[in-house]
PDB file of C-alpha atoms in Angstrom:
ATOM      1  CA  UNK Y 102      35.556 268.731 -96.241  1.00  0.00           C
ATOM      2  CA  UNK Y 103      37.499 271.581 -97.834  1.00  0.00           C
ATOM      3  CA  UNK Y 104      37.523 275.364 -97.496  1.00  0.00           C
ATOM      4  CA  UNK Y 105      39.702 278.246 -98.627  1.00  0.00           C
ATOM      5  CA  UNK Y 106      41.108 280.093 -95.581  1.00  0.00           C
ATOM      6  CA  UNK Y 107      41.819 283.615 -96.777  1.00  0.00           C
ATOM      7  CA  UNK Y 108      42.451 287.102 -95.449  1.00  0.00           C
ATOM      8  CA  UNK Y 109      41.980 290.669 -96.518  1.00  0.00           C
ATOM      9  CA  UNK Y 110      45.473 292.093 -97.026  1.00  0.00           C
ATOM     10  CA  UNK Y 111      46.997 295.241 -98.486  1.00  0.00           C
ATOM     11  CA  UNK Y 112      44.642 297.572 -96.656  1.00  0.00           C
ATOM     12  CA  UNK Y 113      47.240 300.214 -95.851  1.00  0.00           C
ATOM     13  CA  UNK Y 114      47.083 303.503 -97.730  1.00  0.00           C
ATOM     14  CA  UNK Y 115      49.832 306.120 -97.785  1.00  0.00           C
ATOM     15  CA  UNK Y 116      50.755 306.958 -94.205  1.00  0.00           C
ATOM     16  CA  UNK Y 117      47.889 304.851 -92.861  1.00  0.00           C
ATOM     17  CA  UNK Y 118      49.273 301.455 -91.934  1.00  0.00           C
ATOM     18  CA  UNK Y 119      46.830 298.631 -91.299  1.00  0.00           C
ATOM     19  CA  UNK Y 120      47.311 294.964 -90.805  1.00  0.00           C
ATOM     20  CA  UNK Y 121      49.952 292.348 -90.265  1.00  0.00           C
ATOM     21  CA  UNK Y 122      50.167 291.087 -93.827  1.00  0.00           C
ATOM     22  CA  UNK Y 123      53.552 289.363 -93.614  1.00  0.00           C
ATOM     23  CA  UNK Y 124      52.689 287.712 -90.298  1.00  0.00           C
ATOM     24  CA  UNK Y 125      49.291 286.434 -91.531  1.00  0.00           C
ATOM     25  CA  UNK Y 126      50.513 284.985 -94.863  1.00  0.00           C
ATOM     26  CA  UNK Y 127      51.937 281.713 -93.474  1.00  0.00           C
ATOM     27  CA  UNK Y 128      48.515 280.706 -92.113  1.00  0.00           C
ATOM     28  CA  UNK Y 129      46.209 281.425 -95.057  1.00  0.00           C
ATOM     29  CA  UNK Y 130      45.624 279.682 -98.364  1.00  0.00           C
ATOM     30  CA  UNK Y 131      44.736 282.783-100.410  1.00  0.00           C
ATOM     31  CA  UNK Y 132      44.455 286.557-100.038  1.00  0.00           C
ATOM     32  CA  UNK Y 133      42.043 289.304-101.004  1.00  0.00           C
ATOM     33  CA  UNK Y 134      44.217 292.265-101.922  1.00  0.00           C
ATOM     34  CA  UNK Y 135      42.444 295.491-101.013  1.00  0.00           C
ATOM     35  CA  UNK Y 136      45.248 297.835-102.139  1.00  0.00           C
ATOM     36  CA  UNK Y 137      44.398 300.776 -99.925  1.00  0.00           C
ATOM     37  CA  UNK Y 138      40.978 300.300 -98.347  1.00  0.00           C
ATOM     38  CA  UNK Y 139      37.965 298.489 -99.738  1.00  0.00           C
ATOM     39  CA  UNK Y 140      36.069 300.084-102.582  1.00  0.00           C
ATOM     40  CA  UNK Y 141      32.848 301.497-101.195  1.00  0.00           C
ATOM     41  CA  UNK Y 142      31.678 304.402 -99.116  1.00  0.00           C
ATOM     42  CA  UNK Y 143      30.872 304.300 -95.402  1.00  0.00           C
ATOM     43  CA  UNK Y 144      27.070 304.614 -95.769  1.00  0.00           C
ATOM     44  CA  UNK Y 145      26.875 301.766 -98.293  1.00  0.00           C
ATOM     45  CA  UNK Y 146      29.100 299.486 -96.239  1.00  0.00           C
ATOM     46  CA  UNK Y 147      27.245 300.449 -93.041  1.00  0.00           C
ATOM     47  CA  UNK Y 148      23.955 299.320 -94.533  1.00  0.00           C
ATOM     48  CA  UNK Y 149      25.460 296.047 -95.710  1.00  0.00           C
ATOM     49  CA  UNK Y 150      27.422 294.865 -92.696  1.00  0.00           C
ATOM     50  CA  UNK Y 151      27.692 295.738 -89.022  1.00  0.00           C
ATOM     51  CA  UNK Y 152      30.171 298.515 -88.343  1.00  0.00           C
ATOM     52  CA  UNK Y 153      33.404 297.187 -86.944  1.00  0.00           C
ATOM     53  CA  UNK Y 154      33.071 299.125 -83.685  1.00  0.00           C
ATOM     54  CA  UNK Y 155      29.631 297.633 -82.998  1.00  0.00           C
ATOM     55  CA  UNK Y 156      29.801 295.041 -80.201  1.00  0.00           C
ATOM     56  CA  UNK Y 157      29.737 291.578 -81.763  1.00  0.00           C
ATOM     57  CA  UNK Y 158      30.479 292.838 -85.287  1.00  0.00           C
ATOM     58  CA  UNK Y 159      33.727 290.867 -85.367  1.00  0.00           C
ATOM     59  CA  UNK Y 160      34.513 287.564 -83.726  1.00  0.00           C
ATOM     60  CA  UNK Y 161      37.780 288.021 -81.869  1.00  0.00           C
ATOM     61  CA  UNK Y 162      37.893 284.721 -79.982  1.00  0.00           C
ATOM     62  CA  UNK Y 163      39.490 281.973 -82.116  1.00  0.00           C
ATOM     63  CA  UNK Y 164      37.450 279.253 -80.358  1.00  0.00           C
ATOM     64  CA  UNK Y 165      34.181 281.043 -81.160  1.00  0.00           C
ATOM     65  CA  UNK Y 166      35.347 281.659 -84.732  1.00  0.00           C
ATOM     66  CA  UNK Y 167      36.304 277.996 -85.155  1.00  0.00           C
ATOM     67  CA  UNK Y 168      32.889 276.828 -83.897  1.00  0.00           C
ATOM     68  CA  UNK Y 169      31.149 279.262 -86.281  1.00  0.00           C
ATOM     69  CA  UNK Y 170      33.228 277.942 -89.189  1.00  0.00           C
ATOM     70  CA  UNK Y 171      32.651 274.288 -88.306  1.00  0.00           C
ATOM     71  CA  UNK Y 172      28.901 274.861 -87.941  1.00  0.00           C
ATOM     72  CA  UNK Y 173      28.905 276.633 -91.291  1.00  0.00           C
ATOM     73  CA  UNK Y 174      30.749 273.756 -92.954  1.00  0.00           C
ATOM     74  CA  UNK Y 175      28.887 270.868 -91.293  1.00  0.00           C
ATOM     75  CA  UNK Y 176      25.386 272.326 -91.022  1.00  0.00           C
ATOM     76  CA  UNK Y 177      25.333 274.957 -93.790  1.00  0.00           C
ATOM     77  CA  UNK Y 178      24.293 277.799 -91.503  1.00  0.00           C
ATOM     78  CA  UNK Y 179      25.674 280.618 -89.351  1.00  0.00           C
ATOM     79  CA  UNK Y 180      24.212 282.498 -86.427  1.00  0.00           C
ATOM     80  CA  UNK Y 181      23.564 286.197 -87.068  1.00  0.00           C
ATOM     81  CA  UNK Y 182      24.202 288.965 -84.537  1.00  0.00           C
ATOM     82  CA  UNK Y 183      20.478 288.878 -83.798  1.00  0.00           C
ATOM     83  CA  UNK Y 184      20.698 285.181 -82.936  1.00  0.00           C
ATOM     84  CA  UNK Y 185      18.820 283.827 -85.946  1.00  0.00           C
ATOM     85  CA  UNK Y 186      20.226 281.083 -88.129  1.00  0.00           C
ATOM     86  CA  UNK Y 187      21.103 282.042 -91.694  1.00  0.00           C
ATOM     87  CA  UNK Y 188      21.620 279.363 -94.365  1.00  0.00           C
ATOM     88  CA  UNK Y 189      24.962 279.597 -96.145  1.00  0.00           C
ATOM     89  CA  UNK Y 190      27.121 277.486 -98.427  1.00  0.00           C
ATOM     90  CA  UNK Y 191      30.703 278.553 -97.971  1.00  0.00           C
ATOM     91  CA  UNK Y 192      33.690 277.798-100.120  1.00  0.00           C
ATOM     92  CA  UNK Y 193      35.854 280.341 -98.345  1.00  0.00           C
ATOM     93  CA  UNK Y 194      36.420 281.750 -94.873  1.00  0.00           C
ATOM     94  CA  UNK Y 195      37.943 285.219 -94.542  1.00  0.00           C
ATOM     95  CA  UNK Y 196      39.677 286.774 -91.564  1.00  0.00           C
ATOM     96  CA  UNK Y 197      40.682 290.419 -91.236  1.00  0.00           C
ATOM     97  CA  UNK Y 198      44.421 290.836 -91.626  1.00  0.00           C
ATOM     98  CA  UNK Y 199      44.220 294.245 -89.959  1.00  0.00           C
ATOM     99  CA  UNK Y 200      42.579 293.171 -86.703  1.00  0.00           C
ATOM    100  CA  UNK Y 201      44.778 293.200 -83.588  1.00  0.00           C
ATOM    101  CA  UNK Y 202      46.558 289.870 -83.192  1.00  0.00           C
ATOM    102  CA  UNK Y 203      45.575 288.738 -86.707  1.00  0.00           C
ATOM    103  CA  UNK Y 204      48.500 286.326 -87.103  1.00  0.00           C
ATOM    104  CA  UNK Y 205      47.847 284.569 -83.783  1.00  0.00           C
ATOM    105  CA  UNK Y 206      44.115 284.466 -84.595  1.00  0.00           C
ATOM    106  CA  UNK Y 207      44.782 282.912 -88.012  1.00  0.00           C
ATOM    107  CA  UNK Y 208      47.271 280.403 -86.588  1.00  0.00           C
ATOM    108  CA  UNK Y 209      44.853 279.234 -83.865  1.00  0.00           C
ATOM    109  CA  UNK Y 210      41.926 278.847 -86.275  1.00  0.00           C
ATOM    110  CA  UNK Y 211      44.021 277.066 -88.894  1.00  0.00           C
ATOM    111  CA  UNK Y 212      45.344 274.620 -86.303  1.00  0.00           C
ATOM    112  CA  UNK Y 213      41.855 273.923 -84.919  1.00  0.00           C
ATOM    113  CA  UNK Y 214      40.346 273.387 -88.367  1.00  0.00           C
ATOM    114  CA  UNK Y 215      43.145 271.039 -89.417  1.00  0.00           C
ATOM    115  CA  UNK Y 216      42.705 269.083 -86.165  1.00  0.00           C
ATOM    116  CA  UNK Y 217      39.037 268.665 -87.121  1.00  0.00           C
ATOM    117  CA  UNK Y 218      40.029 267.254 -90.514  1.00  0.00           C
ATOM    118  CA  UNK Y 219      39.177 270.335 -92.588  1.00  0.00           C
ATOM    119  CA  UNK Y 220      41.341 270.580 -95.707  1.00  0.00           C
ATOM    120  CA  UNK Y 221      42.461 274.176 -96.178  1.00  0.00           C
ATOM    121  CA  UNK Y 222      43.162 274.838 -99.826  1.00  0.00           C
ATOM    122  CA  UNK Y 223      43.151 277.837-102.134  1.00  0.00           C
ATOM    123  CA  UNK Y 224      40.436 277.803-104.772  1.00  0.00           C
ATOM    124  CA  UNK Y 225      41.329 276.442-108.190  1.00  0.00           C
ATOM    125  CA  UNK Y 226      41.773 279.071-110.831  1.00  0.00           C
ATOM    126  CA  UNK Y 227      41.792 278.639-114.547  1.00  0.00           C
ATOM    127  CA  UNK Y 228      44.927 280.044-116.037  1.00  0.00           C
ATOM    128  CA  UNK Y 229      45.837 280.041-119.709  1.00  0.00           C
TER     129      UNK Y 229
END
């Protein structure tokens, strides 16, 4: 079983500093570079995903996150905030590099996944 373990990085903008990019890098296999916030406005993003401040919008317990990832990989499904099961085929798992304790979170999840025999590897890219 193989999955890309990546993180959103580069989310700082001007004086606004977000994330622990350098601390997270040793634990991930690839990065999504946001370069100063994600493209999209608040209403569009709010309709697409749960707002970050909403209880349960982000998993902040590495044990819970690891179980969600393993269920996703083994059973092809994840549990929604409403408690229903949603089918999913994942090639990549993304953590937020700007959440508090992101490096420790990434380290704990990486260690747990490797202990379960999950191969963490960046996706192959075709380069000329």
